[in-house]
Coordinates of C-alpha atoms in Angstrom, one line a residue:
X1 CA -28.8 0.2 -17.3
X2 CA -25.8 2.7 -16.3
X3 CA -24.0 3.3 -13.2
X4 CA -21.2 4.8 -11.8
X5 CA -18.4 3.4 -10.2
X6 CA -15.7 5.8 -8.1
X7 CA -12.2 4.1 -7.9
X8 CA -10.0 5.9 -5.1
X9 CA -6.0 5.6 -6.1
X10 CA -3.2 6.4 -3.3
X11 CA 0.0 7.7 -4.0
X12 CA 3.1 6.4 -2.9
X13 CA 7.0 6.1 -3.4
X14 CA 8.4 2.4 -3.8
X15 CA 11.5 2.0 -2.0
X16 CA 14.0 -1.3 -0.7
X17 CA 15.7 -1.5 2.6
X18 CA 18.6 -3.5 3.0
X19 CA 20.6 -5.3 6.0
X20 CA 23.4 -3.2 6.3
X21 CA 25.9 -4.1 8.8
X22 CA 23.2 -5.9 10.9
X23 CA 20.8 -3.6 10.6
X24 CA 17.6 -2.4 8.2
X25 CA 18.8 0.6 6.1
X26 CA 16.7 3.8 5.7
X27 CA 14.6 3.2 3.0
X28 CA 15.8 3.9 -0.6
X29 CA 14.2 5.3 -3.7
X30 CA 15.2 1.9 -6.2
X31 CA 14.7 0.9 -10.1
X32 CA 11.1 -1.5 -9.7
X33 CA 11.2 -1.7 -13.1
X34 CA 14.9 -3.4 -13.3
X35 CA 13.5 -5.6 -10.8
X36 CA 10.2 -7.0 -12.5
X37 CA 12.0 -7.3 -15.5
X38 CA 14.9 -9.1 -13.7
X39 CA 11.8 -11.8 -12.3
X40 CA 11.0 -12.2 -15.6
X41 CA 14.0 -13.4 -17.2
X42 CA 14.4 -15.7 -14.0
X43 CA 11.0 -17.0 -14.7
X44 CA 9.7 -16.4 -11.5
X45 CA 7.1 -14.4 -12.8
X46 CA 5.4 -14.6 -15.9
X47 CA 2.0 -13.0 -17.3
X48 CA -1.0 -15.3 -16.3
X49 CA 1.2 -17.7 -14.2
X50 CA -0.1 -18.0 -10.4
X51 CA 1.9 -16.9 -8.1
X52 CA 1.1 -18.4 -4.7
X53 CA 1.7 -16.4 -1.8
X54 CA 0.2 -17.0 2.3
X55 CA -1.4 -19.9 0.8
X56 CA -3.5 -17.9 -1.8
X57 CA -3.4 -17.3 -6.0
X58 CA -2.4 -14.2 -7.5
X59 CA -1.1 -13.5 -11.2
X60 CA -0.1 -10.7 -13.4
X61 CA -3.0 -10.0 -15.5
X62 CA -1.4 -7.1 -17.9
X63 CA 1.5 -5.3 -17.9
X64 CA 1.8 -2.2 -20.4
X65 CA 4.6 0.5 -21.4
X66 CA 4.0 4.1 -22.2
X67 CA 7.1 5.0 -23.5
X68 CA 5.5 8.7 -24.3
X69 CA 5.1 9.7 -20.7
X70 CA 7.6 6.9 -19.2
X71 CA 4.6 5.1 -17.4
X72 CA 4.6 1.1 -16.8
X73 CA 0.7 0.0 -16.3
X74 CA 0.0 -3.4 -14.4
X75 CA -3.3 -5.2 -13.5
X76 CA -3.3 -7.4 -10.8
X77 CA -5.2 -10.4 -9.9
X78 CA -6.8 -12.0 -6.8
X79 CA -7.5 -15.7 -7.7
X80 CA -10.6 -16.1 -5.0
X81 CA -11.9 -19.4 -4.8
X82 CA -13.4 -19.3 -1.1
X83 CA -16.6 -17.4 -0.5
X84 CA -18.5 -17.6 -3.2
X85 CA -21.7 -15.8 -4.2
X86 CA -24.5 -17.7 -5.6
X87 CA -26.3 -16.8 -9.1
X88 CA -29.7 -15.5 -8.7
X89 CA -32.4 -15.3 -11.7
X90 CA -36.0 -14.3 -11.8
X91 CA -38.4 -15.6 -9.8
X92 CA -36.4 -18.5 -9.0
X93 CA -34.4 -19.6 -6.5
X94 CA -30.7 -19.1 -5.9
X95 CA -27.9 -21.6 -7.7
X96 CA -24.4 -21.8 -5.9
X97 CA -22.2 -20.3 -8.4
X98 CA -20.2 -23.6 -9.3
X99 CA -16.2 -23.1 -10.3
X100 CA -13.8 -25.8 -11.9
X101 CA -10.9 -26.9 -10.5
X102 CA -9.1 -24.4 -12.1
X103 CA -11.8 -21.2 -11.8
X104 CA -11.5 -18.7 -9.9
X105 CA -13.2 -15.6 -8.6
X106 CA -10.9 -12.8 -9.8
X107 CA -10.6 -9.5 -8.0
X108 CA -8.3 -7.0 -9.9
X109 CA -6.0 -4.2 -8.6
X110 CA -4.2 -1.6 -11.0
X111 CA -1.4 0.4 -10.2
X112 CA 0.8 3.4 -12.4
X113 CA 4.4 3.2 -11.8
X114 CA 6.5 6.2 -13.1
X115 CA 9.8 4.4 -13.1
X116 CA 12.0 7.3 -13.1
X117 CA 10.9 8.2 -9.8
X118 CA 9.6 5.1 -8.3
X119 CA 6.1 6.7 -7.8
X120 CA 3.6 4.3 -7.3
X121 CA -0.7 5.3 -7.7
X122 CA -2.4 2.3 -6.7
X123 CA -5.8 1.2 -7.0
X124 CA -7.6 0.7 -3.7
X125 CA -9.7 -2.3 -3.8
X126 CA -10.6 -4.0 -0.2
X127 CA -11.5 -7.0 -2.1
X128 CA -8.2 -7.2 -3.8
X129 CA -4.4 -6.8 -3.1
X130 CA -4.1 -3.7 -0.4
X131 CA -0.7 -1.9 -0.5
X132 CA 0.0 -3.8 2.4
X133 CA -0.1 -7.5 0.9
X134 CA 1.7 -6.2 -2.4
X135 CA 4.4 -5.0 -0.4
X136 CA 5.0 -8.5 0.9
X137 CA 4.1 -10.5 -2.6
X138 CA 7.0 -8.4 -4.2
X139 CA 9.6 -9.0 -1.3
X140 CA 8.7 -12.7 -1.2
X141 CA 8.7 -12.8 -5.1
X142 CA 12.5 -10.8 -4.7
X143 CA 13.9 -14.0 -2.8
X144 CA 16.1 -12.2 -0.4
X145 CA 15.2 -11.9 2.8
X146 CA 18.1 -9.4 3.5
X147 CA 15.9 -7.3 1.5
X148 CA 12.5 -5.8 1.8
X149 CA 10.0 -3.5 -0.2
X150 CA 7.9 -0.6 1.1
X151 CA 5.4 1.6 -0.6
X152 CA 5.9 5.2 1.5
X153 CA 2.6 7.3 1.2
X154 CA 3.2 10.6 -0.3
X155 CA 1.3 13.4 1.8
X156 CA 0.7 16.6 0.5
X157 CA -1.0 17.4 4.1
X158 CA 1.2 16.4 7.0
X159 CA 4.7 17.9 7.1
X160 CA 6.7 16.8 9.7
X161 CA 5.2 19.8 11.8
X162 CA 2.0 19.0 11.8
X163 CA 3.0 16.0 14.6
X164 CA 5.1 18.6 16.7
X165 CA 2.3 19.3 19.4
X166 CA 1.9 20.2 23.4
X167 CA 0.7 17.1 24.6
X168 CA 0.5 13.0 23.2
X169 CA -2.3 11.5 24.8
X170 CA -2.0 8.1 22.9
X171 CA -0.8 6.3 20.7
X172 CA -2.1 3.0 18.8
X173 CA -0.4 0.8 16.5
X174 CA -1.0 -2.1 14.5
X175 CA 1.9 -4.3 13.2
X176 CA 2.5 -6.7 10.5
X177 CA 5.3 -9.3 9.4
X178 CA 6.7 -9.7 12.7
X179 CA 8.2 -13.2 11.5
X180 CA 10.5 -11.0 9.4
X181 CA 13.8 -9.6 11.4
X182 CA 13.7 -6.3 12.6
X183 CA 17.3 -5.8 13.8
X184 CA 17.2 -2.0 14.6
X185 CA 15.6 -3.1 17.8
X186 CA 17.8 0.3 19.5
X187 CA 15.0 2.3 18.3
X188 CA 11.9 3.0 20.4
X189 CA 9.5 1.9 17.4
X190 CA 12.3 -1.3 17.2
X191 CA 12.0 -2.4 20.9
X192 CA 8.5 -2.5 20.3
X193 CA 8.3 -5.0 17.5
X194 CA 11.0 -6.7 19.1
X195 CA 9.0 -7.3 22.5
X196 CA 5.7 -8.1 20.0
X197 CA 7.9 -10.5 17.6
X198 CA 9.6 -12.5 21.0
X199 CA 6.1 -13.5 21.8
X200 CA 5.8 -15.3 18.6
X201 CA 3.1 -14.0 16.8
X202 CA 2.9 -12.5 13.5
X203 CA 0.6 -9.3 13.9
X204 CA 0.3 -7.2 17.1
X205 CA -1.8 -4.3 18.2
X206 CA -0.3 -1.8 21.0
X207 CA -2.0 0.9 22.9
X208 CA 0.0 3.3 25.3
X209 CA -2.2 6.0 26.8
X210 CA -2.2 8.1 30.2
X211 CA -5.2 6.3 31.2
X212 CA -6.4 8.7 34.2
X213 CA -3.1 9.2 35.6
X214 CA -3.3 13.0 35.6
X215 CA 0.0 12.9 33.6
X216 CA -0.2 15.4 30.6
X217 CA 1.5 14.2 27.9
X218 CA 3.2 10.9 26.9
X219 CA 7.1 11.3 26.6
X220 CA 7.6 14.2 23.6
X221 CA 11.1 13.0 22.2
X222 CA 10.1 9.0 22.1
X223 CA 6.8 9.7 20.6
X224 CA 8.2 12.1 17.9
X225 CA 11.2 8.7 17.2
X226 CA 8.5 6.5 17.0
X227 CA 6.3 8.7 14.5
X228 CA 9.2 9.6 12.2
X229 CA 10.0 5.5 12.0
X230 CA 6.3 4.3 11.4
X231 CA 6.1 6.9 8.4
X232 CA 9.1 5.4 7.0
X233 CA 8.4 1.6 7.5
X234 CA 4.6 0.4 6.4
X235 CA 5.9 -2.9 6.2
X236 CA 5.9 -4.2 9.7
X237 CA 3.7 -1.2 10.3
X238 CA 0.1 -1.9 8.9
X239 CA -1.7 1.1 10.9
X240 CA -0.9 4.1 13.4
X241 CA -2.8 6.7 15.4
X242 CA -1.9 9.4 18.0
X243 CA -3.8 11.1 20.0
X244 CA -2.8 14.9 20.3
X245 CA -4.0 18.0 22.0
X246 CA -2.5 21.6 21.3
X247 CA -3.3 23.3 24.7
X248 CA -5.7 22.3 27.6
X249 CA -8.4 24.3 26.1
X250 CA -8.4 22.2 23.1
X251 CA -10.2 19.0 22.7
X252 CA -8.3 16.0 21.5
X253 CA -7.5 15.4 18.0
X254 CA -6.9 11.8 16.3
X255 CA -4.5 12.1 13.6
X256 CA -4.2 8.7 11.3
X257 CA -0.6 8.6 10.1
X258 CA -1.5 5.9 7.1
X259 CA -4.7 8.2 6.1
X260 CA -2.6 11.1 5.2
X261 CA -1.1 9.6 1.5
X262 CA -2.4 11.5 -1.7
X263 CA -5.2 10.1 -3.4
X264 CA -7.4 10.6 -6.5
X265 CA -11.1 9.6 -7.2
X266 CA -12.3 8.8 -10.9
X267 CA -15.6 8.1 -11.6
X268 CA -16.4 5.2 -14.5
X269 CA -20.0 4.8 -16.2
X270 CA -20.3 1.2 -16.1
X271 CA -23.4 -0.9 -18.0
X272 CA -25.1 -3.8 -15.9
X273 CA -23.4 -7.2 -16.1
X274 CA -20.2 -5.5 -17.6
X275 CA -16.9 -5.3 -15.8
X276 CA -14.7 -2.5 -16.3
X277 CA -12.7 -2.6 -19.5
X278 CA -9.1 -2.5 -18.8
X279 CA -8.1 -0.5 -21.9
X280 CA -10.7 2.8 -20.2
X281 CA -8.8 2.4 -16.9
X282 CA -4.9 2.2 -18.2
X283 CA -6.0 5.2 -20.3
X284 CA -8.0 7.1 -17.2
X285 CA -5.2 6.1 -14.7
X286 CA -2.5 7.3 -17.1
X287 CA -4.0 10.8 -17.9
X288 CA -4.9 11.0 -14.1
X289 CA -1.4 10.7 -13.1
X290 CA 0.4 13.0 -16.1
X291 CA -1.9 15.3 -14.6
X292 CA -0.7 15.3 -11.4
X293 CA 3.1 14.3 -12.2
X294 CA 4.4 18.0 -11.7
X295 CA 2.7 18.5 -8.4
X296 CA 4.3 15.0 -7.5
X297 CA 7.8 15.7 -8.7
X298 CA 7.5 19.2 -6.7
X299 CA 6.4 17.4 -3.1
X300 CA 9.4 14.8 -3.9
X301 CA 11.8 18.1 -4.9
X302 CA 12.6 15.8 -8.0
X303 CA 13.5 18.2 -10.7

């Protein structure tokens, strides 16, 4: 029997901040090509080999070139070995599904990287690697912790305008990696995961609303600082909303700042009890992307 399976891919920009005199840089476009191939002739990373990270298995399934549209293609793998399904047969009962030692349940990510302008498209797979956890694989992998990586979402929707409004009602974030440094603590966004990290936890969730104070809008210049830094760091920042109203005759508007990024959808026919062959999605992912490449290149003003 046939089905079909939709696979959603983001779009995003690969970048590196660095501690520069004490402090995080602003995030730079770098070469993540120079720096897989640098891991690899360390031996830090080879194709097949685990690579344990937070206490879980991951490995590079396949990496590809295309040296016709400058493309690098790279399966990822989630070695799974808790929360396993059972097998079920006809008219019979269920079995446990039984692993080896060394088995695993493997769920599989691919992403496109165009290395001449460190665009990203990444698979989305919940079960899988999110954007979020490859970001932090790839700066543990790196070894310095002066040094951190960031996939920035490319937007074709939200310009910097479309946050400029009358009134903030709220605003909610979610953090990550708070055991990492965050020394621009001068910041709004900063002081915040400063106050978080001094607690001594690793993830944090912060609301700031009016509540029913009558007030009509939270502080315009700090909320507009704090937006403009949680766009450009989705590394200690895993999610962000605001709350926003035009006039009073206007009804409230959410606006998700990490739901904004670019994204294609391609649809695979699939057969029952076949996975999908990675040879039909490098070659779908790459003609997805060429497609797109110009429209890319003109958002980013990369000639």
């Amino acid at each position: 029997m046939e089905y079909k399976r939709t696979i959603k891919f983001n779009y995003y920009q690969i970048r590196k901040s660095y501690i520069d005199n004490g402090e995080w840089s602003s995030p730079e476009v770098f070469d993540f090509g120079e720096l897989l191939a640098n891991l690899y002739r360390r031996g830090v990373i080879v194709k097949t080999r685990e690579i344990e990270h937070s206490g879980l298995k991951y490995r590079i399934e396949t990496m590809r070139t295309n040296k016709d549209y400058g493309l690098w293609y790279v399966k990822l793998m989630k070695m799974r070995d808790t929360n396993i399904p059972s097998k079920v047969k006809e008219n019979t009962e269920a079995e446990p599904l039984h692993l080896d030692d060394d088995e695993y349940i493997g769920e599989d990510v691919s992403f496109v990287y165009e290395r001449e302008t460190g665009i990203i498209m990444f698979q989305m797979n919940r079960f899988s690697i999110s954007p979020t956890k490859f970001q932090e694989i790839v700066t543990d992998l790196n070894g310095n912790r002066d040094e951190k990586f960031i996939l920035s979402p490319i937007s074709f929707v939200l310009d910097e305008k479309a946050f400029e409004r009358d009134y903030y009602k709220k605003i909610d974030i979610s953090f990550a990696n708070l055991n990492r440094s965050y020394t621009d603590d001068k910041k709004p966004l900063g002081k915040l995961i400063k106050s978080c990290a001094d607690v001594g936890g690793v993830c944090a969730h912060v609301t700031i609303s009016l509540g029913r104070s009558g007030i009509e809008t939270l502080d315009r210049y700090t909320v507009q600082n704090i937006i403009n830094d949680v766009r450009e760091d989705s590394y200690h920042v895993s999610g962000a909303k605001i709350t926003v109203k035009d006039d009073d005759d206007t009804t409230a508007e959410v606006i998700d700042l990490f739901d904004n990024v670019t994204s294609d959808k391609i649809e695979f026919t699939l057969k029952s009890r076949e996975t999908l062959d990675t040879d039909v999605i490098y070659k779908r992912m790459v003609r997805c992307f060429v497609e797109k490449r110009e429209e890319l290149h003109k958002f980013l003003l990369i000639e």
